[in-house]
Backbone as a printed PyTorch tensor [residue, N CA C, xyz], in Angstrom:
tensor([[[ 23.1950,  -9.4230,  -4.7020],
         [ 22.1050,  -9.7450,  -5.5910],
         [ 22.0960,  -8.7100,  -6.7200]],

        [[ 22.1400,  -9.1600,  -7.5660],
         [ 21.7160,  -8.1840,  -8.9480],
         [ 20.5020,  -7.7860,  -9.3410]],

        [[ 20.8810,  -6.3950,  -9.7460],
         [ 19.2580,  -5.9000,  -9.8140],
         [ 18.3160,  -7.0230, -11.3030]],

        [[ 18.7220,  -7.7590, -12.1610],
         [ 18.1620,  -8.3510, -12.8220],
         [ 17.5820,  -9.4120, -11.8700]],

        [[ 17.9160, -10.3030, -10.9050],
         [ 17.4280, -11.0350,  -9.8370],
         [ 16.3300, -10.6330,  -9.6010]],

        [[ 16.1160,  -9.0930,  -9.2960],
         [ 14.9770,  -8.5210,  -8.7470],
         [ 13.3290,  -8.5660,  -9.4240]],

        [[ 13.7460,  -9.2810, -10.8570],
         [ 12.4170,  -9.2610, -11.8050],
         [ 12.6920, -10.5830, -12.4650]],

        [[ 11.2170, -10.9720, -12.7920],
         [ 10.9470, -12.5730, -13.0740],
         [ 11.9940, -13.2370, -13.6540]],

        [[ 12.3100, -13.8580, -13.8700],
         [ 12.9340, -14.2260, -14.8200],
         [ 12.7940, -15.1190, -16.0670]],

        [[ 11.3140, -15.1310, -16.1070],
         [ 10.4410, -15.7560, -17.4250],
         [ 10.2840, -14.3230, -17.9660]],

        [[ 10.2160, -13.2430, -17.3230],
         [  9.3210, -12.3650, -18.1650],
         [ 10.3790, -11.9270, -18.7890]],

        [[ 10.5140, -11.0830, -19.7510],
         [ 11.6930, -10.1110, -20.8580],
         [ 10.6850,  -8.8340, -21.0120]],

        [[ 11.5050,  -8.3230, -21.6580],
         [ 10.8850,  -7.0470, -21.8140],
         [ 11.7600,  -5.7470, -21.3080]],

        [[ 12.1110,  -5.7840, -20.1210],
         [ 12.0800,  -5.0590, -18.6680],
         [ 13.4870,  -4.4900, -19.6580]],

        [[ 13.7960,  -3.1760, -19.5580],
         [ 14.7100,  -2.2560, -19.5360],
         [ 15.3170,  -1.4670, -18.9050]],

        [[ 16.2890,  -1.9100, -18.0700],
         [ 16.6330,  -1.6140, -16.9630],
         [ 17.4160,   0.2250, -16.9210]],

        [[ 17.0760,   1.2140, -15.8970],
         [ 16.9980,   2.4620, -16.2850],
         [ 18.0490,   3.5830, -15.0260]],

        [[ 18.3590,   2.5870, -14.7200],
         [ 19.0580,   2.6370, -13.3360],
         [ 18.2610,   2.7300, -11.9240]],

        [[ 19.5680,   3.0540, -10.9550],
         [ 18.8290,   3.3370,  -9.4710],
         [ 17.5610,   2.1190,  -8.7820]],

        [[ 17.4970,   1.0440,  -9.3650],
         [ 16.7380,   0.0910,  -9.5180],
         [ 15.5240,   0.1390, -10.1760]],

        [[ 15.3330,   1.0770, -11.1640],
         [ 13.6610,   1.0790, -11.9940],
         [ 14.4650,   0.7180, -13.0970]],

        [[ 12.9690,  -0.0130, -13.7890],
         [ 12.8720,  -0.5300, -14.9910],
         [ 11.8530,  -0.4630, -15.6200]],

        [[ 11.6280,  -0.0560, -16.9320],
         [ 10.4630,  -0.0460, -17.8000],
         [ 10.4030,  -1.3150, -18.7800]],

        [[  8.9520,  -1.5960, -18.7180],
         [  8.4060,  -2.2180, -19.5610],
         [  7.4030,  -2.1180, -20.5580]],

        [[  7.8600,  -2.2930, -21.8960],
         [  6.6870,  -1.5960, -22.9410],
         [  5.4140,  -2.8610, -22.9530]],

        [[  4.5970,  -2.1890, -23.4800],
         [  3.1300,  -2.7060, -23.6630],
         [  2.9400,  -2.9330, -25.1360]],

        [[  1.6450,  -3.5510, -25.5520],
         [  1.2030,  -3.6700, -26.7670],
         [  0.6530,  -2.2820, -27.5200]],

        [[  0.4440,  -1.3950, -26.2720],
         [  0.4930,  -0.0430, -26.3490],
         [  1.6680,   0.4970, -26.6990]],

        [[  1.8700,   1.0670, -27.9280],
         [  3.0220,   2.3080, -27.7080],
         [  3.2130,   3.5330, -27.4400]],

        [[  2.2430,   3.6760, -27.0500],
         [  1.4170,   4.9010, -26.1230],
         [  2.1420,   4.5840, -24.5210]],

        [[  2.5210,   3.5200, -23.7880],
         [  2.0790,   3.1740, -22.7680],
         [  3.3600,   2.4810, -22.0160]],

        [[  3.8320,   2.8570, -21.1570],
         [  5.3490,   1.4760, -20.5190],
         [  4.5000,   1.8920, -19.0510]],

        [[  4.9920,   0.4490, -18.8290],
         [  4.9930,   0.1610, -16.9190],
         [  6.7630,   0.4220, -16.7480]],

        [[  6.6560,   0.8710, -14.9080],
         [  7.6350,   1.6580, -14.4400],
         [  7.5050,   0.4110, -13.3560]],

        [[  8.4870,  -0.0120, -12.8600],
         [  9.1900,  -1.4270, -12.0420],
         [ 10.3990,  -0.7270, -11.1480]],

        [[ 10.1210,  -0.4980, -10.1400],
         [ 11.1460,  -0.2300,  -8.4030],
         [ 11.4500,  -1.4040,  -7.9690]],

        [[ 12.4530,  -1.6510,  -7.9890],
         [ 12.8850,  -3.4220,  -7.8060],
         [ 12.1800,  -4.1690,  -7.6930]],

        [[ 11.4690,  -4.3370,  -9.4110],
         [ 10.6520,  -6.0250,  -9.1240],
         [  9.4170,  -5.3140,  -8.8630]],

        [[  9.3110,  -4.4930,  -8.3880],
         [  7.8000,  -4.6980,  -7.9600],
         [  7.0650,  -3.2920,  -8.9580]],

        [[  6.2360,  -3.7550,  -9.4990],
         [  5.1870,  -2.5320, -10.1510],
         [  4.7700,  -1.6110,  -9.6600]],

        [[  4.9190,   0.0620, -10.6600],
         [  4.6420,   0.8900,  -9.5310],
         [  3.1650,   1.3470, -10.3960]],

        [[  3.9360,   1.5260, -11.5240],
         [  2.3220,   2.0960, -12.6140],
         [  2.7620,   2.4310, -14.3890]],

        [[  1.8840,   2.7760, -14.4490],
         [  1.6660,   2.4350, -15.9160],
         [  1.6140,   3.9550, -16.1820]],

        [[  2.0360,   4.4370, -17.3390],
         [  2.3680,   5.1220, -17.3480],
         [  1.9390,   5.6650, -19.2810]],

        [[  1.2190,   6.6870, -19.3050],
         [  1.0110,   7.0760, -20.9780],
         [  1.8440,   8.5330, -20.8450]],

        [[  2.8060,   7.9090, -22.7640],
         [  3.5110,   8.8660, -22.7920],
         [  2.7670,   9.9390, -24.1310]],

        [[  1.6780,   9.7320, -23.9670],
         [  0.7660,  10.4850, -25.1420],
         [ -0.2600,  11.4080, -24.8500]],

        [[ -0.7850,  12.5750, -24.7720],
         [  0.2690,  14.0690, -25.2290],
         [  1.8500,  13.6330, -24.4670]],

        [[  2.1000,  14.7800, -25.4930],
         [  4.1610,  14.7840, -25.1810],
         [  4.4480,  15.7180, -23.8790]],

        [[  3.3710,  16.2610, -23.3430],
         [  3.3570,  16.8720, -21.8240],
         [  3.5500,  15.6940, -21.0540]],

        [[  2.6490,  14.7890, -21.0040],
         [  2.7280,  13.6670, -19.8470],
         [  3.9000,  12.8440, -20.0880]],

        [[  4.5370,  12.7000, -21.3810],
         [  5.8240,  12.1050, -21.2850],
         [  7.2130,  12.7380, -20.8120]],

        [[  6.9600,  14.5900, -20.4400],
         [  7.9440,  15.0360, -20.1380],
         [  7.9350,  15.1420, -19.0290]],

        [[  6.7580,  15.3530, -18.2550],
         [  6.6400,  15.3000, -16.7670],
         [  7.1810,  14.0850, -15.9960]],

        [[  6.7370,  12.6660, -16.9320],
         [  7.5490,  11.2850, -16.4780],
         [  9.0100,  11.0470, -16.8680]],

        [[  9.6500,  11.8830, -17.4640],
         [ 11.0320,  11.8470, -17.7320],
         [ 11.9090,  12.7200, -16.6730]],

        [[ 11.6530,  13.7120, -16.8300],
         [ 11.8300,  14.5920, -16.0850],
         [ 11.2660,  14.3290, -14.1950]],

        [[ 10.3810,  13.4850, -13.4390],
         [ 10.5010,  13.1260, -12.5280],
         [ 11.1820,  11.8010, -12.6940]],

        [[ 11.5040,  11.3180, -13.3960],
         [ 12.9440,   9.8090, -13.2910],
         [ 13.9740,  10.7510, -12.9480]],

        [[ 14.1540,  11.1980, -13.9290],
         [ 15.8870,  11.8790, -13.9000],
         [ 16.1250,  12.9260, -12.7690]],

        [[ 15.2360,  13.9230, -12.5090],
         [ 15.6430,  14.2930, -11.2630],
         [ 15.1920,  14.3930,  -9.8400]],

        [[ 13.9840,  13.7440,  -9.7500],
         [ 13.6860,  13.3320,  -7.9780],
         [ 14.1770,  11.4980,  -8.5250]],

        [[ 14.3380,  10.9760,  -8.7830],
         [ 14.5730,   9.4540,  -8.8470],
         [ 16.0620,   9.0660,  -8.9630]],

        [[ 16.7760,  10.1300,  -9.7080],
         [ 17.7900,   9.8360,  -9.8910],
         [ 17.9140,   8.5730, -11.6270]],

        [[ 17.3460,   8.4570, -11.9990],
         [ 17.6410,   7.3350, -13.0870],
         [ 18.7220,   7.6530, -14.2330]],

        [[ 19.2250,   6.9800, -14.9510],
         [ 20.2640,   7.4260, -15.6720],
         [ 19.6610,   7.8150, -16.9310]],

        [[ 19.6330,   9.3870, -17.2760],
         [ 19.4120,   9.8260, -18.3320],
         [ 19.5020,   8.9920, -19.3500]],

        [[ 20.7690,   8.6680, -20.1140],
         [ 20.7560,   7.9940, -21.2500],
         [ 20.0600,   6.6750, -21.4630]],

        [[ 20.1340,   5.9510, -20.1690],
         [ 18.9590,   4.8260, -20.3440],
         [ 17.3130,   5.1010, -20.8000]],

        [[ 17.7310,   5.6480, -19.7770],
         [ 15.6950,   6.3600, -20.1820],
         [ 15.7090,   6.9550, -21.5550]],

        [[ 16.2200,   7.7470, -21.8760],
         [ 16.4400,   8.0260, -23.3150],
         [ 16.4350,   7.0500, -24.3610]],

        [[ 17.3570,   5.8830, -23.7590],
         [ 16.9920,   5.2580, -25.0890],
         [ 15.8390,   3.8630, -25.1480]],

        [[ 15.6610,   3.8290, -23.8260],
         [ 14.1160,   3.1440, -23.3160],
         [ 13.3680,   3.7540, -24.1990]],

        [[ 13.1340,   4.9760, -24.1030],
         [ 11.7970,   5.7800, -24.6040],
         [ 12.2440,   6.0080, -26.4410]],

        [[ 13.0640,   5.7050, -26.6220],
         [ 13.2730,   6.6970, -27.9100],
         [ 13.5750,   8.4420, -28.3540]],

        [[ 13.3580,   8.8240, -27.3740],
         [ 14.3540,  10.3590, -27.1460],
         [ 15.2630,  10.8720, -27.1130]],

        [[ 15.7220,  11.3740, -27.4110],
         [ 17.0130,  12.4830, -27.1450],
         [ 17.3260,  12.6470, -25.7430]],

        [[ 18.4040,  12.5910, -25.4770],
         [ 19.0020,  12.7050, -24.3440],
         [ 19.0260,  13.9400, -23.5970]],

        [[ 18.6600,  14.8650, -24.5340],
         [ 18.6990,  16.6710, -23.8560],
         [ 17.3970,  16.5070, -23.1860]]])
């Protein structure tokens, strides 16, 4: 099964980030939901730039997610 299987397949959006999470942006750009195969975990504000480093920084190293995805999910730099 492919991890795209794992999420609707009406919905779009979903940016897949490895390790099976995926983000989805909002009408907020303040704001993405975080997706563990398919299923919603939370929502997530990346505004102050503290709370967006704390959520980058727990993807990439207790989660394992692939840096450069998330990077370019979010619009960041890869360092």
């Amino acid at each position: 099964m492919a991890m795209q299987d794992l999420y609707p397949q009406q919905e779009t959006g979903f940016i897949f980030i490895g390790q099976g999470f995926a983000l989805k942006k909002t009408s907020d750009k303040n704001m993405v939901q975080l997706y563990k195969d398919g299923t919603f975990i939370k929502e997530q504000i990346l505004n102050p730039s503290i709370e967006k480093r704390l959520f980058v920084v727990d993807l990439v190293e207790r989660q394992g997610v692939v840096r450069t995805k998330l990077a370019d999910a979010l619009g960041i730099s890869r360092q």
